[in-house]
Tab-separated table of C-alpha atoms and ligand atoms in Angstrom:
chain	number	residue	atom	x	y	z
F	1	MET	CA	0.000	0.000	0.000
F	2	LYS	CA	1.247	3.507	-0.819
F	3	VAL	CA	0.482	6.293	1.642
F	4	LEU	CA	1.160	10.005	1.444
F	5	TYR	CA	1.262	11.649	4.876
F	6	VAL	CA	0.735	15.418	4.726
F	7	ALA	CA	1.592	17.578	7.728
F	8	SER	CA	2.462	21.212	8.401
F	9	GLU	CA	5.173	20.145	10.866
F	10	VAL	CA	7.298	17.030	11.099
F	11	ALA	CA	9.798	16.256	13.878
F	12	PRO	CA	12.771	16.369	14.004
F	13	PHE	CA	12.853	18.897	11.122
F	14	ILE	CA	10.278	21.322	12.505
F	15	LYS	CA	8.002	20.993	15.527
F	16	THR	CA	5.729	23.256	17.537
F	17	GLY	CA	3.659	20.573	19.282
F	18	GLY	CA	2.180	17.091	19.199
F	19	LEU	CA	1.401	17.055	15.449
F	20	GLY	CA	5.130	17.320	14.737
F	21	ASP	CA	5.833	14.315	16.959
F	22	VAL	CA	3.113	12.241	15.313
F	23	ALA	CA	4.180	13.122	11.765
F	24	GLY	CA	7.740	12.241	12.747
F	25	SER	CA	6.924	8.837	14.188
F	26	LEU	CA	3.749	7.337	12.672
F	27	PRO	CA	5.082	7.198	9.074
F	28	LYS	CA	8.162	5.299	10.267
F	29	ALA	CA	5.923	2.809	12.053
F	30	LEU	CA	3.810	2.398	8.887
F	31	ALA	CA	6.966	1.817	6.834
F	32	ALA	CA	8.134	-0.802	9.322
F	33	LYS	CA	4.909	-2.664	8.609
F	34	GLY	CA	5.690	-2.837	4.922
F	35	CYS	CA	3.814	0.219	3.698
F	36	GLU	CA	5.422	2.570	1.149
F	37	VAL	CA	5.238	5.966	2.856
F	38	ALA	CA	6.063	9.480	1.754
F	39	VAL	CA	5.735	12.494	4.051
F	40	VAL	CA	5.352	16.049	2.793
F	41	CYS	CA	5.852	19.296	4.690
F	42	PRO	CA	6.681	22.932	3.816
F	43	LEU	CA	10.360	23.864	3.655
F	44	TYR	CA	10.297	26.549	6.344
F	45	SER	CA	13.326	28.742	6.732
F	46	LYS	CA	13.269	27.657	10.374
F	47	ILE	CA	14.298	24.146	9.340
F	48	GLY	CA	17.936	23.978	10.390
F	49	ARG	CA	21.010	23.846	8.211
F	50	GLU	CA	21.850	20.372	9.560
F	51	TRP	CA	18.738	19.020	7.783
F	52	ARG	CA	18.896	21.184	4.679
F	53	ASP	CA	22.389	19.938	3.970
F	54	LYS	CA	21.044	16.398	3.801
F	55	MET	CA	18.206	17.156	1.367
F	56	TYR	CA	18.381	16.894	-2.394
F	57	TYR	CA	16.674	19.194	-4.850
F	58	ILE	CA	14.591	17.168	-7.325
F	59	LYS	CA	12.716	19.636	-9.502
F	60	SER	CA	10.396	22.592	-9.469
F	61	LEU	CA	6.928	23.323	-10.750
F	62	TYR	CA	4.451	26.173	-10.827
F	63	VAL	CA	1.286	25.940	-8.765
F	64	GLN	CA	-1.917	27.703	-9.696
F	65	LEU	CA	-3.710	29.235	-6.714
F	66	ALA	CA	-6.691	31.341	-7.799
F	67	TRP	CA	-5.063	33.976	-10.102
F	68	ARG	CA	-1.558	33.341	-8.748
F	69	ASN	CA	1.032	31.155	-10.392
F	70	GLN	CA	3.607	30.315	-7.742
F	71	TYR	CA	7.006	28.631	-7.794
F	72	CYS	CA	7.381	25.411	-5.829
F	73	GLY	CA	10.705	23.610	-5.411
F	74	ILE	CA	10.716	19.976	-4.340
F	75	PHE	CA	13.428	18.640	-2.033
F	76	VAL	CA	13.727	15.131	-0.653
F	77	TYR	CA	15.409	13.405	2.259
F	78	GLU	CA	15.180	9.694	3.008
F	79	ASP	CA	15.409	7.996	6.386
F	80	ALA	CA	14.256	4.667	7.869
F	81	GLY	CA	12.448	3.717	4.684
F	82	VAL	CA	10.421	6.951	4.568
F	83	LYS	CA	10.808	9.632	1.909
F	84	TYR	CA	10.355	13.158	3.245
F	85	TYR	CA	9.437	15.758	0.636
F	86	PHE	CA	9.827	19.454	1.408
F	87	LEU	CA	8.022	22.073	-0.640
F	88	ASP	CA	9.963	25.257	-1.117
F	89	ASN	CA	8.616	28.729	-1.689
F	90	GLU	CA	10.481	31.447	0.166
F	91	TYR	CA	7.696	33.976	-0.180
F	92	TYR	CA	5.405	31.726	1.873
F	93	PHE	CA	7.778	29.844	4.133
F	94	ALA	CA	10.760	32.100	4.836
F	95	ARG	CA	9.099	33.572	7.926
F	96	ASN	CA	9.986	33.946	11.583
F	97	GLN	CA	7.250	31.616	12.737
F	98	VAL	CA	5.555	28.501	11.485
F	99	TYR	CA	1.992	29.666	12.198
F	100	GLY	CA	0.396	32.971	13.074
F	101	GLU	CA	1.236	34.931	9.915
F	102	TYR	CA	-1.302	37.337	8.389
F	103	ASP	CA	-1.587	35.171	5.277
F	104	ASP	CA	-1.726	31.681	6.822
F	105	ALA	CA	-4.806	30.827	4.738
F	106	GLU	CA	-2.924	31.528	1.524
F	107	ARG	CA	0.294	29.863	2.727
F	108	PHE	CA	-1.397	26.586	3.568
F	109	ALA	CA	-3.761	26.678	0.595
F	110	PHE	CA	-0.644	26.935	-1.556
F	111	PHE	CA	0.898	24.036	0.349
F	112	SER	CA	-2.234	21.859	-0.066
F	113	ARG	CA	-2.502	22.580	-3.763
F	114	ALA	CA	1.217	22.009	-4.278
F	115	VAL	CA	0.974	18.613	-2.555
F	116	LEU	CA	-1.531	17.421	-5.155
F	117	GLU	CA	0.363	18.998	-8.047
F	118	MET	CA	3.699	17.462	-7.108
F	119	LEU	CA	2.498	13.835	-7.099
F	120	PRO	CA	2.774	13.122	-10.856
F	121	GLU	CA	6.027	15.118	-10.907
F	122	ILE	CA	7.666	12.779	-8.379
F	123	GLY	CA	5.927	9.718	-9.815
F	124	PHE	CA	4.270	8.749	-6.550
F	125	ARG	CA	0.629	7.795	-6.896
F	126	PRO	CA	-0.623	7.056	-3.360
F	127	ASP	CA	-3.543	4.769	-2.571
F	128	VAL	CA	-4.322	6.958	0.420
F	129	ILE	CA	-3.531	10.539	1.382
F	130	ASN	CA	-3.653	11.177	5.125
F	131	CYS	CA	-3.808	14.886	5.922
F	132	ASN	CA	-3.739	16.517	9.319
F	133	ASP	CA	-5.500	19.494	10.887
F	134	TRP	CA	-6.687	22.614	9.101
F	135	GLN	CA	-3.331	23.427	7.501
F	136	SER	CA	-3.716	20.488	5.125
F	137	ALA	CA	-7.521	20.243	5.262
F	138	LEU	CA	-7.731	21.673	1.749
F	139	VAL	CA	-6.010	18.594	0.297
F	140	PRO	CA	-9.191	16.447	0.328
F	141	VAL	CA	-11.217	19.523	-0.646
F	142	TYR	CA	-9.109	20.307	-3.731
F	143	TYR	CA	-8.992	16.604	-4.478
F	144	CYS	CA	-12.803	16.400	-4.569
F	145	LEU	CA	-13.234	19.622	-6.515
F	146	ASN	CA	-10.378	19.527	-9.010
F	147	TYR	CA	-8.533	16.227	-9.192
F	148	ASN	CA	-10.623	13.109	-8.554
F	149	TYR	CA	-11.954	13.016	-12.122
F	150	ARG	CA	-8.500	13.113	-13.714
F	151	PRO	CA	-7.308	9.647	-14.786
F	152	TRP	CA	-3.968	9.859	-12.971
F	153	TYR	CA	-5.618	10.765	-9.671
F	154	GLU	CA	-8.799	8.753	-9.931
F	155	GLY	CA	-9.513	6.453	-6.991
F	156	ILE	CA	-7.123	7.958	-4.420
F	157	LYS	CA	-8.711	7.843	-0.961
F	158	THR	CA	-8.396	10.675	1.539
F	159	VAL	CA	-8.194	10.427	5.318
F	160	PHE	CA	-8.423	13.551	7.450
F	161	THR	CA	-7.011	13.451	10.988
F	162	ILE	CA	-8.057	15.982	13.610
F	163	HIS	CA	-5.363	16.689	16.181
F	164	ASN	CA	-7.170	19.679	17.655
F	165	ILE	CA	-10.648	20.764	16.647
F	166	GLN	CA	-10.207	24.213	18.190
F	167	PHE	CA	-8.188	25.376	15.195
F	168	GLN	CA	-10.344	25.025	12.096
F	169	GLY	CA	-8.953	27.401	9.485
F	170	GLN	CA	-11.775	29.915	9.701
F	171	TYR	CA	-11.629	32.958	7.434
F	172	GLY	CA	-13.934	35.536	5.928
F	173	ARG	CA	-15.918	34.688	2.824
F	174	GLU	CA	-13.805	36.995	0.698
F	175	ILE	CA	-10.851	34.602	0.658
F	176	LEU	CA	-12.770	31.775	-0.960
F	177	SER	CA	-12.389	32.512	-4.642
F	178	TYR	CA	-9.767	35.270	-4.443
F	179	VAL	CA	-7.249	33.332	-2.324
F	180	LEU	CA	-8.267	29.674	-2.253
F	181	GLY	CA	-9.484	29.595	-5.846
F	182	ILE	CA	-12.739	27.853	-4.874
F	183	ASP	CA	-15.987	28.918	-6.487
F	184	ASP	CA	-18.214	31.133	-4.338
F	185	TYR	CA	-21.032	28.730	-5.018
F	186	HIS	CA	-19.524	26.352	-2.447
F	187	PHE	CA	-20.049	28.972	0.225
F	188	ASP	CA	-23.710	29.429	-0.552
F	189	ASN	CA	-24.407	25.708	-0.699
F	190	GLY	CA	-22.836	25.312	2.763
F	191	PHE	CA	-19.958	23.027	1.803
F	192	MET	CA	-17.188	25.518	2.645
F	193	GLN	CA	-19.180	27.443	5.217
F	194	GLN	CA	-19.713	27.283	8.972
F	195	ASP	CA	-21.261	30.068	11.068
F	196	GLY	CA	-20.935	32.531	8.192
F	197	ASP	CA	-17.217	31.952	7.632
F	198	VAL	CA	-15.121	29.819	5.351
F	199	ASN	CA	-14.178	26.766	7.412
F	200	MET	CA	-11.516	24.475	5.993
F	201	MET	CA	-11.820	21.762	8.615
F	202	LYS	CA	-15.555	21.487	8.141
F	203	ALA	CA	-15.148	21.004	4.405
F	204	ALA	CA	-12.508	18.317	4.959
F	205	ILE	CA	-14.805	16.437	7.349
F	206	VAL	CA	-17.522	16.490	4.716
F	207	CYS	CA	-15.444	15.315	1.777
F	208	ALA	CA	-12.727	13.011	3.192
F	209	ASP	CA	-13.346	9.277	2.907
F	210	ARG	CA	-12.472	8.759	6.573
F	211	VAL	CA	-12.111	11.159	9.496
F	212	THR	CA	-9.966	10.158	12.415
F	213	THR	CA	-8.926	11.791	15.607
F	214	VAL	CA	-6.208	10.937	18.055
F	215	SER	CA	-7.976	9.059	20.851
F	216	SER	CA	-11.261	7.241	21.087
F	217	THR	CA	-12.538	9.356	23.988
F	218	TYR	CA	-11.874	12.544	21.970
F	219	ALA	CA	-13.670	11.005	18.961
F	220	GLY	CA	-16.779	10.800	21.125
F	221	GLU	CA	-16.251	14.151	22.870
F	222	ILE	CA	-16.008	16.219	19.677
F	223	GLN	CA	-19.457	15.048	18.692
F	224	THR	CA	-20.847	16.969	21.681
F	225	PRO	CA	-21.352	20.746	21.837
F	226	PHE	CA	-18.865	21.370	24.666
F	227	TYR	CA	-15.884	19.854	22.860
F	228	GLY	CA	-16.979	20.196	19.244
F	229	PHE	CA	-16.346	23.951	18.770
F	230	HIS	CA	-19.465	24.158	16.552
F	231	LEU	CA	-18.413	21.257	14.342
F	232	ASP	CA	-20.213	18.642	16.462
F	233	PRO	CA	-23.305	18.570	14.210
F	234	VAL	CA	-21.158	17.979	11.101
F	235	LEU	CA	-19.319	15.202	12.897
F	236	ARG	CA	-22.554	13.595	14.018
F	237	TRP	CA	-23.892	13.660	10.447
F	238	ASN	CA	-20.681	11.972	9.324
F	239	GLN	CA	-20.507	9.670	12.333
F	240	GLY	CA	-20.105	6.547	10.188
F	241	LYS	CA	-16.701	7.603	8.970
F	242	VAL	CA	-15.365	9.065	12.239
F	243	SER	CA	-13.100	7.045	14.527
F	244	GLY	CA	-10.393	7.580	17.154
F	245	ILE	CA	-6.930	6.028	17.040
F	246	VAL	CA	-4.722	6.786	19.999
F	247	ASN	CA	-1.294	8.261	19.241
F	248	GLY	CA	1.883	6.478	20.128
F	249	ILE	CA	5.225	8.104	20.865
F	250	ASP	CA	8.616	7.547	19.306
F	251	VAL	CA	9.915	5.142	21.930
F	252	ASP	CA	13.424	5.297	20.473
F	253	ALA	CA	13.648	9.067	20.686
F	254	TYR	CA	11.992	9.118	24.118
F	255	ASN	CA	14.017	6.448	25.825
F	256	PRO	CA	15.547	7.159	29.250
F	257	GLU	CA	18.155	4.467	28.577
F	258	THR	CA	19.642	6.304	25.605
F	259	ASP	CA	18.313	9.891	25.669
F	260	PRO	CA	21.407	12.125	25.225
F	261	HIS	CA	19.684	15.052	26.955
F	262	LEU	CA	19.635	13.340	30.340
F	263	PHE	CA	22.215	13.888	33.063
F	264	LYS	CA	22.321	10.158	33.612
F	265	ASN	CA	20.581	7.448	31.595
F	266	TYR	CA	18.471	4.910	33.441
F	267	SER	CA	15.981	2.157	32.863
F	268	VAL	CA	13.328	0.372	34.826
F	269	ASN	CA	16.127	-1.812	36.270
F	270	THR	CA	18.278	1.137	37.321
F	271	LEU	CA	15.515	3.419	38.481
F	272	ASP	CA	17.626	4.809	41.311
F	273	ASP	CA	19.696	6.629	38.683
F	274	LYS	CA	16.618	8.762	37.989
F	275	LYS	CA	17.466	10.502	41.280
F	276	GLU	CA	20.666	11.861	39.743
F	277	ASN	CA	18.562	13.546	37.059
F	278	ARG	CA	16.322	14.976	39.759
F	279	LYS	CA	19.284	16.328	41.695
F	280	GLN	CA	20.935	17.926	38.683
F	281	LEU	CA	17.692	19.314	37.283
F	282	LEU	CA	17.004	21.022	40.612
F	283	ALA	CA	20.538	22.424	40.642
F	284	MET	CA	20.184	23.636	37.052
F	285	CYS	CA	16.925	25.372	37.966
F	286	GLY	CA	18.423	26.917	41.106
F	287	LEU	CA	16.179	24.972	43.473
F	288	GLN	CA	16.852	22.758	46.452
F	289	ALA	CA	14.733	19.883	47.727
F	290	ASP	CA	15.165	16.912	49.979
F	291	ASP	CA	14.087	13.438	48.946
F	292	GLU	CA	10.628	13.767	50.521
F	293	THR	CA	9.697	16.923	48.649
F	294	PRO	CA	7.796	16.124	45.444
F	295	VAL	CA	9.132	17.838	42.342
F	296	ILE	CA	6.286	18.650	39.972
F	297	GLY	CA	6.931	19.320	36.272
F	298	MET	CA	4.892	21.024	33.575
F	299	VAL	CA	5.838	21.143	29.879
F	300	GLY	CA	3.491	22.487	27.257
F	301	ARG	CA	1.711	25.358	25.636
F	302	LEU	CA	0.560	27.853	28.249
F	303	THR	CA	-3.013	28.190	27.029
F	304	SER	CA	-6.389	27.658	28.626
F	305	GLN	CA	-6.689	24.310	26.785
F	306	LYS	CA	-3.950	22.975	29.015
F	307	GLY	CA	-5.894	23.712	32.226
F	308	LEU	CA	-4.010	26.879	33.094
F	309	ASP	CA	-7.176	28.431	34.512
F	310	LEU	CA	-7.245	25.746	37.188
F	311	ILE	CA	-3.585	26.336	37.978
F	312	GLN	CA	-4.193	30.080	38.168
F	313	CYS	CA	-6.944	29.547	40.692
F	314	VAL	CA	-4.847	27.493	43.137
F	315	LEU	CA	-1.219	28.271	42.268
F	316	ASN	CA	-0.625	29.839	45.665
F	317	ASP	CA	-2.194	26.851	47.429
F	318	ILE	CA	0.085	24.508	45.482
F	319	LEU	CA	3.196	26.536	46.241
F	320	GLU	CA	2.303	26.865	49.935
F	321	GLN	CA	2.858	23.073	50.170
F	322	ASP	CA	6.270	21.531	50.525
F	323	VAL	CA	6.699	21.023	46.769
F	324	ARG	CA	8.875	22.285	43.919
F	325	LEU	CA	7.365	23.254	40.589
F	326	ILE	CA	9.348	23.409	37.331
F	327	VAL	CA	7.490	24.973	34.426
F	328	LEU	CA	8.560	24.999	30.769
F	329	GLY	CA	6.336	26.550	28.134
F	330	THR	CA	5.299	29.502	26.069
F	331	GLY	CA	1.825	30.738	25.294
F	332	ASP	CA	-0.658	33.334	26.435
F	333	TYR	CA	0.904	36.404	27.991
F	334	ALA	CA	-1.316	36.228	31.091
F	335	TYR	CA	-0.199	32.691	31.946
F	336	GLU	CA	3.446	33.434	31.247
F	337	GLN	CA	3.184	36.402	33.617
F	338	MET	CA	1.431	34.274	36.215
F	339	PHE	CA	4.463	31.967	36.443
F	340	ILE	CA	6.924	34.876	36.270
F	341	ASN	CA	5.112	36.539	39.181
F	342	ALA	CA	5.012	33.260	41.108
F	343	LYS	CA	8.791	33.153	40.787
F	344	TRP	CA	9.013	36.535	42.536
F	345	GLN	CA	6.671	35.361	45.252
F	346	TYR	CA	8.122	31.869	45.789
F	347	PRO	CA	11.719	32.055	44.519
F	348	ASP	CA	12.757	28.851	46.312
F	349	LYS	CA	9.842	26.789	45.125
F	350	ILE	CA	9.246	27.432	41.449
F	351	SER	CA	11.410	27.544	38.355
F	352	THR	CA	9.787	29.412	35.467
F	353	ASN	CA	11.172	28.801	31.981
F	354	ILE	CA	9.308	30.707	29.290
F	355	MET	CA	10.907	29.194	26.209
F	356	PHE	CA	10.865	26.224	23.853
F	357	SER	CA	13.644	23.764	24.615
F	358	ASN	CA	13.684	20.077	23.739
F	359	ASP	CA	16.687	19.663	25.976
F	360	LEU	CA	15.096	21.100	29.096
F	361	ALA	CA	11.809	19.313	28.299
F	362	ASN	CA	13.506	15.916	28.407
F	363	LYS	CA	15.402	16.842	31.553
F	364	ILE	CA	12.074	17.721	33.197
F	365	TYR	CA	10.419	14.479	32.053
F	366	ALA	CA	13.333	12.583	33.583
F	367	GLY	CA	14.025	14.640	36.692
F	368	CYS	CA	10.557	15.239	38.149
F	369	ASP	CA	8.422	13.019	40.345
F	370	LEU	CA	5.015	14.227	39.202
F	371	PHE	CA	3.869	15.706	35.875
F	372	LEU	CA	0.896	18.053	35.934
F	373	MET	CA	-1.449	18.184	32.905
F	374	PRO	CA	-4.984	19.174	33.974
F	375	SER	CA	-6.281	19.950	30.476
F	376	LEU	CA	-9.704	21.398	29.754
F	377	PHE	CA	-9.654	19.218	26.648
F	378	GLU	CA	-6.885	17.046	25.276
F	379	PRO	CA	-7.228	15.301	21.897
F	380	CYS	CA	-4.514	12.831	22.821
F	381	GLY	CA	-1.615	14.468	24.612
F	382	LEU	CA	1.884	13.106	24.276
F	383	ALA	CA	3.514	14.757	27.257
F	384	GLN	CA	1.790	12.462	29.775
F	385	MET	CA	2.982	9.388	27.855
F	386	ILE	CA	6.535	10.706	27.659
F	387	ALA	CA	6.418	11.392	31.418
F	388	MET	CA	5.294	7.817	32.146
F	389	ARG	CA	8.034	6.453	29.911
F	390	TYR	CA	10.536	8.346	32.083
F	391	GLY	CA	9.020	7.085	35.352
F	392	THR	CA	7.355	10.404	36.196
F	393	LEU	CA	3.757	9.985	37.305
F	394	PRO	CA	1.235	12.127	35.426
F	395	LEU	CA	-1.572	13.949	37.198
F	396	VAL	CA	-4.269	14.636	34.628
F	397	ARG	CA	-7.885	15.535	34.111
F	398	GLU	CA	-9.978	12.701	32.727
F	399	THR	CA	-10.549	13.991	29.231
F	400	GLY	CA	-9.666	12.845	25.694
F	401	GLY	CA	-6.410	10.963	25.374
F	402	LEU	CA	-5.486	11.660	28.996
F	403	LYS	CA	-8.375	9.449	30.024
F	404	ASP	CA	-7.356	6.767	27.526
F	405	THR	CA	-3.673	6.598	28.457
F	406	VAL	CA	-3.383	7.207	32.219
F	407	ILE	CA	-4.666	4.555	34.628
F	408	PRO	CA	-5.559	6.333	37.887
F	409	TYR	CA	-4.077	5.074	41.147
F	410	ASN	CA	-6.271	2.624	42.989
F	411	GLN	CA	-5.372	2.739	46.672
F	412	PHE	CA	-6.959	-0.650	47.315
F	413	THR	CA	-5.195	-2.672	44.629
F	414	GLY	CA	-2.127	-0.449	44.148
F	415	GLU	CA	-2.788	-0.450	40.395
F	416	GLY	CA	-2.266	2.637	38.283
F	417	THR	CA	0.188	4.665	36.255
F	418	GLY	CA	-0.761	8.124	37.534
F	419	PHE	CA	-3.473	10.254	39.133
F	420	SER	CA	-6.593	11.844	37.734
F	421	PHE	CA	-9.642	13.918	38.524
F	422	SER	CA	-12.845	14.307	36.636
F	423	ASN	CA	-14.470	17.745	36.905
F	424	TYR	CA	-12.913	20.934	35.623
F	425	ASN	CA	-12.602	22.221	39.152
F	426	ALA	CA	-9.472	23.723	40.677
F	427	HIS	CA	-10.053	22.381	44.176
F	428	GLU	CA	-10.699	18.884	42.869
F	429	MET	CA	-7.297	19.133	41.181
F	430	LEU	CA	-5.697	20.537	44.328
F	431	HIS	CA	-7.104	17.685	46.386
F	432	VAL	CA	-5.567	15.105	44.016
F	433	ILE	CA	-2.230	16.962	44.022
F	434	LYS	CA	-2.222	16.812	47.823
F	435	SER	CA	-3.095	13.088	47.826
F	436	ALA	CA	-0.362	12.356	45.292
F	437	CYS	CA	2.190	14.294	47.362
F	438	PHE	CA	1.069	12.422	50.481
F	439	LEU	CA	1.579	9.109	48.695
F	440	PHE	CA	5.014	10.212	47.497
F	441	ARG	CA	6.079	11.048	51.044
F	442	HIS	CA	4.589	8.077	52.825
F	443	ASN	CA	4.387	5.164	50.439
F	444	GLN	CA	7.449	4.975	48.205
F	445	GLU	CA	6.686	1.333	47.515
F	446	ALA	CA	3.352	2.098	45.888
F	447	TRP	CA	4.958	5.010	44.047
F	448	ARG	CA	7.690	2.836	42.609
F	449	ALA	CA	5.174	0.192	41.527
F	450	MET	CA	3.345	2.849	39.521
F	451	GLN	CA	6.590	4.132	38.020
F	452	ILE	CA	7.390	0.627	36.842
F	453	ALA	CA	3.859	0.115	35.514
F	454	GLY	CA	4.154	3.334	33.473
F	455	MET	CA	7.653	2.627	32.216
F	456	THR	CA	6.705	-0.847	31.037
F	457	THR	CA	3.468	0.200	29.312
F	458	ASP	CA	3.708	-0.078	25.527
F	459	PHE	CA	3.376	3.480	24.202
F	460	SER	CA	4.947	2.609	20.850
F	461	TRP	CA	3.163	3.049	17.532
F	462	ASP	CA	3.086	-0.668	16.922
F	463	HIS	CA	-0.587	-1.258	17.654
F	464	SER	CA	-1.967	2.080	16.432
F	465	ALA	CA	0.006	1.925	13.168
F	466	GLN	CA	-1.750	-1.358	12.410
F	467	VAL	CA	-5.115	0.258	13.158
F	468	TYR	CA	-4.253	3.059	10.683
F	469	LEU	CA	-3.327	0.477	8.057
F	470	ASP	CA	-6.631	-1.357	8.602
F	471	LEU	CA	-8.462	1.943	8.282
F	472	TYR	CA	-6.625	2.819	5.050
F	473	GLN	CA	-7.495	-0.624	3.702
F	474	SER	CA	-11.152	-0.197	4.583
F	475	ALA	CA	-11.146	3.166	2.755
F	476	ILE	CA	-9.565	1.554	-0.314
F	477	ASN	CA	-12.134	-1.243	-0.215
F	478	GLY	CA	-14.798	1.448	-0.185
S	1	ADP	P1	-0.061	19.790	21.996
S	1	ADP	O1	0.150	19.081	20.693
S	1	ADP	O2	-1.479	20.089	22.303
S	1	ADP	O3	0.797	21.014	22.151
S	1	ADP	P2	1.029	17.350	23.208
S	1	ADP	O4	1.161	16.923	24.632
S	1	ADP	O5	0.288	16.428	22.296
S	1	ADP	O6	0.392	18.812	23.196
S	1	ADP	O7	2.480	17.533	22.572
S	1	ADP	C1	3.308	18.549	22.995
S	1	ADP	C2	4.730	18.221	22.548
S	1	ADP	O8	5.465	19.432	22.454
S	1	ADP	C3	5.460	17.332	23.546
S	1	ADP	O9	6.442	16.594	22.870
S	1	ADP	C4	6.113	18.374	24.459
S	1	ADP	O10	7.260	17.876	25.108
S	1	ADP	C5	6.482	19.447	23.450
S	1	ADP	N1	6.538	20.792	24.009
S	1	ADP	C6	5.513	21.620	24.307
S	1	ADP	N2	5.965	22.801	24.787
S	1	ADP	C7	7.318	22.704	24.800
S	1	ADP	C8	8.372	23.600	25.196
S	1	ADP	N3	8.128	24.821	25.666
S	1	ADP	N4	9.645	23.171	25.040
S	1	ADP	C9	9.900	21.931	24.555
S	1	ADP	N5	8.963	21.037	24.185
S	1	ADP	C10	7.688	21.423	24.293
């Protein structure tokens, strides 16, 4: 089977969040199962020299986008049986940031159109195209409108994966024909429209052959008004083609036995060496703590999705306990300031790191005791799985993938891989934090059993990659 995986970010070349991790690891797992996989991503100027030097230029073409005729260079890099194609256009992709530009709609419409145009040029005719999130949502849309009747393209199946339904690619009506090159008629008939705006994700849900999301709980949640961000009716109408497949993580990249970022490597058999990471992480962050003081880590985008409102409500109560908190993230100004202010107030208890650093992230996963992730909603979440792989117990809210991947501690049987709470309520979270800290101080045996349970859980792509393959096959079979 031939699969084209389309993503706006792919680790290790370029990553801003979980999509990058998935696009970096799932294709490799598909290839390992015998599938012929190509991945395609924009060639951002932010992609480092170390990767660019390894790519080869193949050819260039011109891509028609409404009235524009734009250059597109094609570069390729091959690794672990996967071909990575990078689409070059400096006007669109030589920017300081990956997302958040004034012309994102045009940038990613160009990318989506270029993906379809490049296929005959590189001689790769996929059986299935799997696109991801709004940035490549126009691939199935353009395919349905402009390509599926052409002999070369006929019969290709499209799968659309939702990693976060909050970001839908919503724009004013005026961009439809002028920028996207799609007839205005598709606004009036509702296909491209949601709540009076152009909505790329909605259109992809309607026209893709299959729609997946990244955990089965989230697949159910987004069909309800609270989690659906106004797309729940469309998802319910298309229920028959919607399913959830939980993400895996790259267990080779996130491996405490070999991770070069750690102060000292360790495994489930040498778990005591984790303490060295704890000690050095604390020193690096300018904090001190004895062995009984729980060190709590947080890594992620500082946005309300990640439960920052709950933290805001009880941050003082948390820091009044005998704990240490190490925060790494960037995001909304108000939350960044909240942690910066907390550092002034509790200089010995919190370390605030407002930045993006893979190195520090891995040091936190390895060096902390507890990992806090109380998300309002969480399509899958990778951070909690990475934490468990490093023997750090996650404390999560029971939503989306957090619910599907963390087994809450059962004080009667000792089972569990972490801690959880159900309602979006700050004091419910605080109560569970206090219970977890109590357990850490007074029952190291139970704690260690959970660490081992988490570290030995299979978070690899092995199972989920097979589920994707079965899904692709079912799409091909019609
Ligand atoms: P989301 O995709 O919603 O941002 P996930 O938990 O699925 O959340 O994935 C987040 C990924 O990005 C994880 O690999 C996490 O370690 C990484 N990450 C998030 N923020 C940072 C940061 N400031 N520095 C380094 N890595 C980060």
